[in-house]
Amino acid sequence: MPRNQRFDVLFEPVQIGPVTAPNRFYQVPHASGMTNALPHVRARFRGVKAEGGWGVVCTGAVSIHPSSDDSPLPFAMLWDDKDIAAHALMTEEVHRHGALAGVELWHGGACTLNRTSRIAPISPSGMPWLSTHLGFMGNLKPRSMDATDLRDLVKWQAAGARRAMQAGFDIVYVYAGMGYLPYEFLLPEYNHRTDAYGGSIENRVRLVRELLEATRDAVGHKCAVALRISLEELRGRPGRNAPSEAHEVITLLADAPDLFDVKMDSSPTDCAPSRFAPEASHEPVIDFVKKLTEKPVVGVGRFTSPDVMVSQIKRGILDLIGGARPSIADPFLPRKIAEGREHEIRECIGCNICISSWHDGVPVRCTQNPTAGEEWRSNWHPEVFAPPASDSSILVVGGGPAGLDCAVTLARRGYAVTLADAAGEFGGRLRFERRLPGLAAWGRVVDWRLGQLRERANVNLYPGSELAPDDVLGLEHRHVVIATGARWTKMQFSTLEFPVGELDGPGVYTPDDIAAGVVPPGPVIVFDFDNYYLAGVIAEHLGRLSSEVAYVTTAGNASAWTYMTNELPLVHRALGKAGVPIHTLQRVAGFDGECVTLADVYSGAEKRLACRSLIVVGIRKPNDSLYHALAARPKDLDRAGIAGLSRIGDCFAPGAIVHAVHGGHRFAREFEAKAGEAPYTRDYPV
Ligand code: ADP
Ligand code: SF4
């Protein structure tokens, strides 16, 4: 299909110093969990985005010196010449598709605790980075940099830039954001210096300017020099001669880099979850930058709508549309717009599972795009599928995230697929969850897959079809895949973190009851030891409807695992706003229909709270009775011509939506394919 002319502006080339971006789609630096030990995984992950039309594709943070050692978090490095070859693999892949390759050179300063290198962390004035995130906490405090340290830092940046150029990068960054070293110099709370690098705003930007100049000297006219800078905190501080210190910093540096890459300061605001922030949420902080510089400006905001992108350009907010998560969720987003297929964009849902992978220390995973991180090691291309190995037809029972992805991937391979679900609409757990506060965008998991399925002639969709074993046997499909999900149990939790049996009886509910429309009489207590989002969001939902809702957890925070997805501080704020009190480190020791007895998980001290409805959000069990009923009848399966019976998603192993999608996808990719001995190809350092 021809491209919609409305979007032509997105495909204009943009001059960035000595290099030219072929279009305005710019994959900004983002964490991928792919270290120099995974060079082929990393190269293909980035290369596929170039193939998908991103005009610029950058690395994640690349350390310039062992004094910037983020371990155990995964990070890349250009510490010496031996690191060049690993990065050259990536620039080759990116250049093969006509895109520019950018590298985010990085020194973490007081943020990095150098757990492996054991070098004392460096900082402007010996102030530690005050982290509330467990993964970033440590006991080694930084030392103050002296004049030699400052000269060394500039030399390391220059050496990193030269190596980056040798590796084939076109855009080389100075990174002054997110708490890292040059950013620490910008803020007086971290910079108490009385020399030429502290005090006035002119002095505080001096180091950033020197790093930019050293980078330019190192790369000459071969590469562009980019400045990545966080502006949220500075924008909130009145300037002496300008509305804010952010205005002053940009004015002082207006001509220094070839490109400004502007962003927020903390992970929860920068990589804001969709539950709490809309698309383009950075605009109020970064909207002034283009007015103060002639240089091109790139920024992010979970942009997935081409109309919003065009508006950012036409209104003079940005020159280049930055994408991190949207480029993970759909590496082919630009190509789809270019080919008039924008309705096919698989939009990021803003769940931040990708960030959680970095916190977990593993290569990136994505709820929407199960091929992310698997491009090289599993040979999964996001848009290319192996043809069918036979004319088998497949029945998928259950149209939740697992069944939907399995069906759509089998259909894209060319198999004849029938998808049935007991409910009147597809979506599984998301039928309910997408209606909860802030989770509407998560419905994109269902909408994209259903959209794809409805367009295909080799697909039959049967909503409203609850299938019993005899129904399945009578349907004459060659393979049957059971994706019937999981159910929440009323299992309880002991102080030793043992599951200690179910607490049943009147007034005890699970999320499945709330999903089925039960309105629990108050006072309501939501008891959480699942620790991901669901208990918190149900408490928020019920708390908005009634003043008699409290949230109880065995963990130290509400929705404790969401610190992995940047949501945790915002969950606390949301519960506070909904008037829901939070009781942490408590387990339910008893419930008599009038009161619940809570016991402190450490001391055992008990307290009682009025409660008529107790919603237990803890453990899930597979809905696998259909699977087992069929598996117990091998002769009947044989007679019905069913050669294979499988189960996927929550029906196999209950997990988050990302696991269900991946499980469904994996089944479809591997179906009738020649199985290797290893589950994936192992990568090795070069
Ligand atoms: P997953 O996350 O693994 O995809 P979900 O719980 O989200 O699992 O979805 C499972 C889906 O399976 C639900 O939509 C449910 O209605 C459907 N389902 C469960 N049992 C049957 C059945 N016997 N016949 C048809 N559909 C079923
Ligand atoms: Fe978007 Fe979630 Fe995928 Fe991250 S994991 S790119 S937030 S859909």
mmCIF file of N, CA and C in Angstrom, residues 274-275 302 347-351 368 430 434 436 438-447:
data_model
loop_
_atom_site.group_PDB
_atom_site.id
_atom_site.type_symbol
_atom_site.label_atom_id
_atom_site.label_comp_id
_atom_site.label_asym_id
_atom_site.label_seq_id
_atom_site.Cartn_x
_atom_site.Cartn_y
_atom_site.Cartn_z
ATOM 1 N N SER A 274 2.890 2.735 31.294
ATOM 2 C CA SER A 274 1.635 3.254 30.734
ATOM 3 C C SER A 274 0.547 3.338 31.789
ATOM 4 N N ARG A 275 0.702 2.556 32.851
ATOM 5 C CA ARG A 275 -0.309 2.576 33.910
ATOM 6 C C ARG A 275 -0.439 3.977 34.501
ATOM 7 N N ARG A 302 7.375 7.056 24.463
ATOM 8 C CA ARG A 302 6.621 5.849 24.103
ATOM 9 C C ARG A 302 5.725 6.123 22.888
ATOM 10 N N GLU A 347 1.907 -2.158 18.936
ATOM 11 C CA GLU A 347 2.236 -1.045 19.829
ATOM 12 C C GLU A 347 2.709 -1.535 21.193
ATOM 13 N N CYS A 348 3.763 -0.898 21.662
ATOM 14 C CA CYS A 348 4.246 -1.128 23.031
ATOM 15 C C CYS A 348 3.085 -0.903 24.007
ATOM 16 N N ILE A 349 2.992 -1.754 25.023
ATOM 17 C CA ILE A 349 1.902 -1.576 25.996
ATOM 18 C C ILE A 349 2.381 -0.843 27.256
ATOM 19 N N GLY A 350 3.664 -0.493 27.320
ATOM 20 C CA GLY A 350 4.156 0.267 28.471
ATOM 21 C C GLY A 350 4.165 -0.511 29.774
ATOM 22 N N CYS A 351 4.374 -1.834 29.693
ATOM 23 C CA CYS A 351 4.370 -2.663 30.907
ATOM 24 C C CYS A 351 5.736 -2.710 31.588
ATOM 25 N N GLN A 368 4.985 -7.727 24.222
ATOM 26 C CA GLN A 368 4.367 -7.670 22.894
ATOM 27 C C GLN A 368 5.173 -8.417 21.840
ATOM 28 N N LEU A 430 -6.934 -10.866 30.061
ATOM 29 C CA LEU A 430 -6.945 -9.438 29.731
ATOM 30 C C LEU A 430 -8.347 -8.892 29.507
ATOM 31 N N ARG A 434 -7.688 -5.496 31.432
ATOM 32 C CA ARG A 434 -7.569 -4.260 30.656
ATOM 33 C C ARG A 434 -8.585 -3.208 31.093
ATOM 34 N N LEU A 436 -9.102 -2.519 34.291
ATOM 35 C CA LEU A 436 -8.664 -2.016 35.594
ATOM 36 C C LEU A 436 -7.908 -0.694 35.418
ATOM 37 N N GLY A 438 -5.652 2.154 34.639
ATOM 38 C CA GLY A 438 -4.340 2.313 34.008
ATOM 39 C C GLY A 438 -3.943 1.202 33.065
ATOM 40 N N LEU A 439 -4.724 0.140 32.965
ATOM 41 C CA LEU A 439 -4.275 -1.013 32.174
ATOM 42 C C LEU A 439 -4.913 -1.096 30.777
ATOM 43 N N ALA A 440 -5.561 -0.023 30.345
ATOM 44 C CA ALA A 440 -6.232 -0.085 29.031
ATOM 45 C C ALA A 440 -5.224 -0.419 27.923
ATOM 46 N N ALA A 441 -4.024 0.180 27.991
ATOM 47 C CA ALA A 441 -3.043 -0.042 26.903
ATOM 48 C C ALA A 441 -2.598 -1.499 26.845
ATOM 49 N N TRP A 442 -2.733 -2.222 27.938
ATOM 50 C CA TRP A 442 -2.337 -3.635 27.917
ATOM 51 C C TRP A 442 -3.240 -4.448 26.992
ATOM 52 N N GLY A 443 -4.439 -3.910 26.729
ATOM 53 C CA GLY A 443 -5.361 -4.578 25.819
ATOM 54 C C GLY A 443 -4.793 -4.698 24.407
ATOM 55 N N ARG A 444 -3.735 -3.934 24.112
ATOM 56 C CA ARG A 444 -3.111 -4.016 22.789
ATOM 57 C C ARG A 444 -2.560 -5.413 22.508
ATOM 58 N N VAL A 445 -2.246 -6.158 23.570
ATOM 59 C CA VAL A 445 -1.775 -7.542 23.390
ATOM 60 C C VAL A 445 -2.856 -8.345 22.658
ATOM 61 N N VAL A 446 -4.104 -8.115 23.040
ATOM 62 C CA VAL A 446 -5.231 -8.818 22.425
ATOM 63 C C VAL A 446 -5.556 -8.198 21.069
ATOM 64 N N ASP A 447 -5.654 -6.872 21.044
ATOM 65 C CA ASP A 447 -6.152 -6.203 19.841
ATOM 66 C C ASP A 447 -5.252 -6.460 18.638
#
